[in-house]
Structure formats: structure tokens, C-alpha cells
C-alpha positions as semicolon CSV with decimal commas, in nm:
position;residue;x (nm);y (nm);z (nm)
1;X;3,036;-0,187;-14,447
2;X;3,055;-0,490;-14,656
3;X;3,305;-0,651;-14,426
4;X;3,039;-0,629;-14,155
5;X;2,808;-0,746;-14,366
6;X;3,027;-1,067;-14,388
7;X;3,118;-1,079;-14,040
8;X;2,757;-1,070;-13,967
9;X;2,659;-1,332;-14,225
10;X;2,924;-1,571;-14,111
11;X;2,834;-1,593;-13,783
12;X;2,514;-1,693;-13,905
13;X;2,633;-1,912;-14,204
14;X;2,420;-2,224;-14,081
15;X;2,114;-2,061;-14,053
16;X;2,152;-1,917;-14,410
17;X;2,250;-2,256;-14,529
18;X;1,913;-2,399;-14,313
19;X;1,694;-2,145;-14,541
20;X;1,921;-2,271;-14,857
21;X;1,824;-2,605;-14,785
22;X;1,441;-2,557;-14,670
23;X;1,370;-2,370;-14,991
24;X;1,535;-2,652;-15,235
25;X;1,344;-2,912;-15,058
26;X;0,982;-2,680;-15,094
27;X;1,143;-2,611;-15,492
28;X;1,204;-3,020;-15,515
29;X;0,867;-3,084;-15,362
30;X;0,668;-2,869;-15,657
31;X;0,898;-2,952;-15,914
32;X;0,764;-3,304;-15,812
33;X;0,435;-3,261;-15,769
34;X;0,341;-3,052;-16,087
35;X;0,414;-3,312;-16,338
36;X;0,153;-3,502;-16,164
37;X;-0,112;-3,227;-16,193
38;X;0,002;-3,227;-16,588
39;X;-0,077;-3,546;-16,585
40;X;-0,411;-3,518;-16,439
41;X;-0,479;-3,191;-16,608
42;X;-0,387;-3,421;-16,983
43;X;-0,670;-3,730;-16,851
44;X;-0,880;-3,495;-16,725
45;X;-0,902;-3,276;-17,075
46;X;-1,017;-3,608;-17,218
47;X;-1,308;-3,690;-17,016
48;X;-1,688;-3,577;-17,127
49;X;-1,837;-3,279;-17,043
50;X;-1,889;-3,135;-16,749
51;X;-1,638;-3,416;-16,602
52;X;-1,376;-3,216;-16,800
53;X;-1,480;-2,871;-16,762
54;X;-1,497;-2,914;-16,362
55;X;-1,185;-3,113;-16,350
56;X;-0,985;-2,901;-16,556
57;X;-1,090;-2,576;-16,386
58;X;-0,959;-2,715;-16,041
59;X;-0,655;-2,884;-16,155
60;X;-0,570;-2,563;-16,326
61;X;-0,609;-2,367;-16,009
62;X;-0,436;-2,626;-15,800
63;X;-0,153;-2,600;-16,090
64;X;-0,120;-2,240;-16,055
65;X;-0,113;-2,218;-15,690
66;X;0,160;-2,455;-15,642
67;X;0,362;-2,303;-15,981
68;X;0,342;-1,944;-15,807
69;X;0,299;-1,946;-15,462
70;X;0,561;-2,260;-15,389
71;X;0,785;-2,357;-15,681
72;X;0,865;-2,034;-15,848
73;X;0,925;-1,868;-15,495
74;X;1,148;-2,121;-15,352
75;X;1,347;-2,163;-15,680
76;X;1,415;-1,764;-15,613
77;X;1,484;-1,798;-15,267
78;X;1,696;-2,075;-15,294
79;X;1,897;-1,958;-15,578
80;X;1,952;-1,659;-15,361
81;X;2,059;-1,802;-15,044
82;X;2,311;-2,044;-15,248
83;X;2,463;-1,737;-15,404
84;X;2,467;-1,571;-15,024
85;X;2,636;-1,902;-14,955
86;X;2,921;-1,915;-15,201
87;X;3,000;-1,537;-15,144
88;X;3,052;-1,679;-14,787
89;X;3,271;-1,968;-14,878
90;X;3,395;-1,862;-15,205
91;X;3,656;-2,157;-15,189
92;X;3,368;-2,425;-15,330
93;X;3,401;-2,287;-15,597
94;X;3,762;-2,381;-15,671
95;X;3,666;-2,757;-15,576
96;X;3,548;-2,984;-15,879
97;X;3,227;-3,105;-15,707
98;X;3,076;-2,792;-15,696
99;X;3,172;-2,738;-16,052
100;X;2,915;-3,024;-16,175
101;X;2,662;-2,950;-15,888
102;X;2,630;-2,617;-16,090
103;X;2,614;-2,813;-16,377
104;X;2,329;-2,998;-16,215
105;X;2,164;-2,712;-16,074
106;X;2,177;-2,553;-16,463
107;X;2,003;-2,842;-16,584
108;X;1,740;-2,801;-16,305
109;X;1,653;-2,453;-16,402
110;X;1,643;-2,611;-16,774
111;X;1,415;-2,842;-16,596
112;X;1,203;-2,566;-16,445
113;X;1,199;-2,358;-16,732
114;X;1,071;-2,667;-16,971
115;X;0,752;-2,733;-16,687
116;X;0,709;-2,325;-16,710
117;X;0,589;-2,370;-17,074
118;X;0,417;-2,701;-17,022
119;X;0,238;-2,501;-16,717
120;X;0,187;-2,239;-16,973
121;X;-0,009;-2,472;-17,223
122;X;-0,194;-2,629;-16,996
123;X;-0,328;-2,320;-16,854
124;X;-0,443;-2,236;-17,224
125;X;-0,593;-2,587;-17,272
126;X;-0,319;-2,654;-17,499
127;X;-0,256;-3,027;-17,432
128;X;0,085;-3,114;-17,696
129;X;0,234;-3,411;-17,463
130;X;0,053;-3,753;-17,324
131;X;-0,009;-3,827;-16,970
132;X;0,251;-4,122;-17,022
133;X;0,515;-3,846;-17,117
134;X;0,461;-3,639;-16,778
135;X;0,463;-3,938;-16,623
136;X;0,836;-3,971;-16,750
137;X;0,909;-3,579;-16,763
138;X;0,853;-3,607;-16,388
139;X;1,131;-3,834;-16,327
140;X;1,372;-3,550;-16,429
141;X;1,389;-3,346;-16,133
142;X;1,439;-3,700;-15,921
143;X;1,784;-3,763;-16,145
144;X;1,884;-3,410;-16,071
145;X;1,794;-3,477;-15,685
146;X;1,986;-3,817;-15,611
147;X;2,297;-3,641;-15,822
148;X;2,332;-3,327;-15,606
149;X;2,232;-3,488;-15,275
150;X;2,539;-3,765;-15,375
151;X;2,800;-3,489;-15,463
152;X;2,692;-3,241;-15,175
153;X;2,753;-3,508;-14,928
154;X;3,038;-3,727;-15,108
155;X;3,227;-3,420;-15,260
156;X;3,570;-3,473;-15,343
157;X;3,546;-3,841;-15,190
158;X;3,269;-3,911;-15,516
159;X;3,398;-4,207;-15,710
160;X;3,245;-4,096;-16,075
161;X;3,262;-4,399;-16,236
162;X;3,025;-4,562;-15,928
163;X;2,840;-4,202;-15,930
164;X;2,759;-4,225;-16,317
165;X;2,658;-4,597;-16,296
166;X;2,430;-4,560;-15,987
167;X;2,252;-4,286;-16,195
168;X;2,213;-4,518;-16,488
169;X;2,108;-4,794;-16,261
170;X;1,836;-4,516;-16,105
171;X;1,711;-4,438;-16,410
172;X;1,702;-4,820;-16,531
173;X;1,467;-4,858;-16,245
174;X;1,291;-4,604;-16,284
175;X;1,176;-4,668;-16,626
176;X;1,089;-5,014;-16,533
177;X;0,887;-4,921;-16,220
178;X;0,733;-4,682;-16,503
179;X;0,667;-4,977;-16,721
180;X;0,538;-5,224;-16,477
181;X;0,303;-4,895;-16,336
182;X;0,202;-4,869;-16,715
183;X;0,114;-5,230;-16,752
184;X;-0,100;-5,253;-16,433
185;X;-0,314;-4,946;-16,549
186;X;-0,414;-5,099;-16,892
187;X;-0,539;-5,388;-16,681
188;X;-0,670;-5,190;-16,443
189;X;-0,777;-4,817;-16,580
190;X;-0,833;-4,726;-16,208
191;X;-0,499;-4,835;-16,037
């Protein structure tokens, strides 16, 4: 039986590796877009009444629809379909590159699991970060991004000492861009 479970699954090995890849781009997609509700969610909380109170009501909903009914779905579904992969191919995981994708992916379920509690709080009202540090927490899941995309489709060709620098150059860039978006909103509150 399980053989022709893998025969089966083999033949259609691209189409589970299609769904693999849909639901990490739909995971990606709220990992990236959550932060920016926090961040909304964090002004918001400051504003006067009933500015707040309506604002944080929808952003809250808005939160919790994309936390349960896209991100914490596709994380599942693409964790699964990875795991159908490498029973498939088994051999990746004898090759180094996959060895620190894991490590990346790890870090992105760290990730996840970090925005869980911040979700969490912020569904209580519980506001213990500043905008400006969701603004930066939401950079995370882009690091994790441009590392697997580069090993996935580099592999064993990946030159780490170019692959470690081009991540520190990202991330120098990103801060600035951060920076320069920071200085053009204390000039201009609604930029």
C-alpha cells in the first residue's frame, strides 16, 4: 500500500510541490501583512475616543481574519506538503542547502510563533511594543524570504560568503529605507 501511495504521489510530485509553493507564498503574504495591522492596531490604540474604539475594533477583526483564516492555515498546509515533499525526494536531505533552508524555515516558525503572541496582546489591548518596532519586526519574515528563495534556487552552486554579505547588505538597506521612512513621517505625520 504505501508503495502505491508513492508511486501515486510521484507521478504527481509537481503538483504537490505547486500546492507547497502556493501555500508559502499565501503564509509569506500574512506573515507580511500582519505586522502592518500591529502597527496600525499600536497608532490606532493611541488616538481619542471613539477614533480608537472604532479603529481598534476593525483592525482587530481584520487581524484575526488574516491570523486564522490565511496565515495559520497556509503555515499548516505548507509545512505539510514540504514534509509530503521530502518523503518524496528524501535525498535533499543529505544535501547541505537544505540543511540551512531548515534552519531558515525553523527560524520562520520562531518568527510566526513571536507574531502569535504579539497577535495575542493586541487582541487583549495589551500594547508592550511601538509602532516603530513592528515596523522593524516586519522586516523579519523578508530576511527569511530572500535567504530561502537564494538557496532553493542556487543550492549547492550558493557561494556563502556572497550569500551572507548580500543578506547583510539587505538588511543595511532595509534599515535605512526604515530610517529615511521614519524621518519623512516626523515631517510629515501623514506620509
Amino acid at each position: 500500500m504505501g508503495e502505491i501511495i508513492r508511486q501515486f504521489s510521484g507521478q504527481y510530485y509537481d503538483y504537490i510541490k505547486s500546492l507547497h509553493l502556493i501555500f508559502v507564498i499565501t503564509w509569506f503574504a500574512g506573515l507580511f501583512y500582519i505586522p502592518r495591522l500591529f502597527v496600525y492596531q499600536i497608532e490606532a490604540f493611541h488616538k481619542p475616543s471613539p477614533e480608537k474604539e472604532i479603529l481598534g475594533k476593525q483592525l482587530k477583526l481584520m487581524a484575526k481574519r488574516l491570523w486564522f483564516i490565511i496565515s495559520w492555515p497556509s503555515a499548516i498546509l505548507a509545512t505539510i506538503f514540504a514534509i509530503w515533499l521530502l518523503i518524496l525526494r528524501p535525498g535533499y536531505l543529505e544535501q547541505s542547502w537544505m540543511h540551512v533552508k531548515l534552519g531558515f524555515v525553523l527560524l520562520l516558525f520562531i518568527y510566526h510563533y513571536k507574531t502569535h503572541i504579539y497577535f495575542k496582546q493586541l487582541q487583549k489591548d495589551e500594547v508592550k511594543v511601538t509602532s516603530n518596532f513592528m515596523r522593524i519586526w516586519n522586516e523579519g519574515a523578508t530576511f527569511i524570504l530572500f535567504a530561502v528563495v537564494f538557496l532553493v534556487i542556487l543550492k549547492s552552486s550558493i557561494n556563502w560568503i556572497f550569500g551572507v554579505i548580500g543578506i547583510i547588505v539587505l538588511g543595511i538597506l532595509i534599515m535605512l529605507g526604515f530610517k529615511l521612512y521614519k524621518n519623512i513621517r516626523s515631517k510629515n505625520p501623514n506620509a
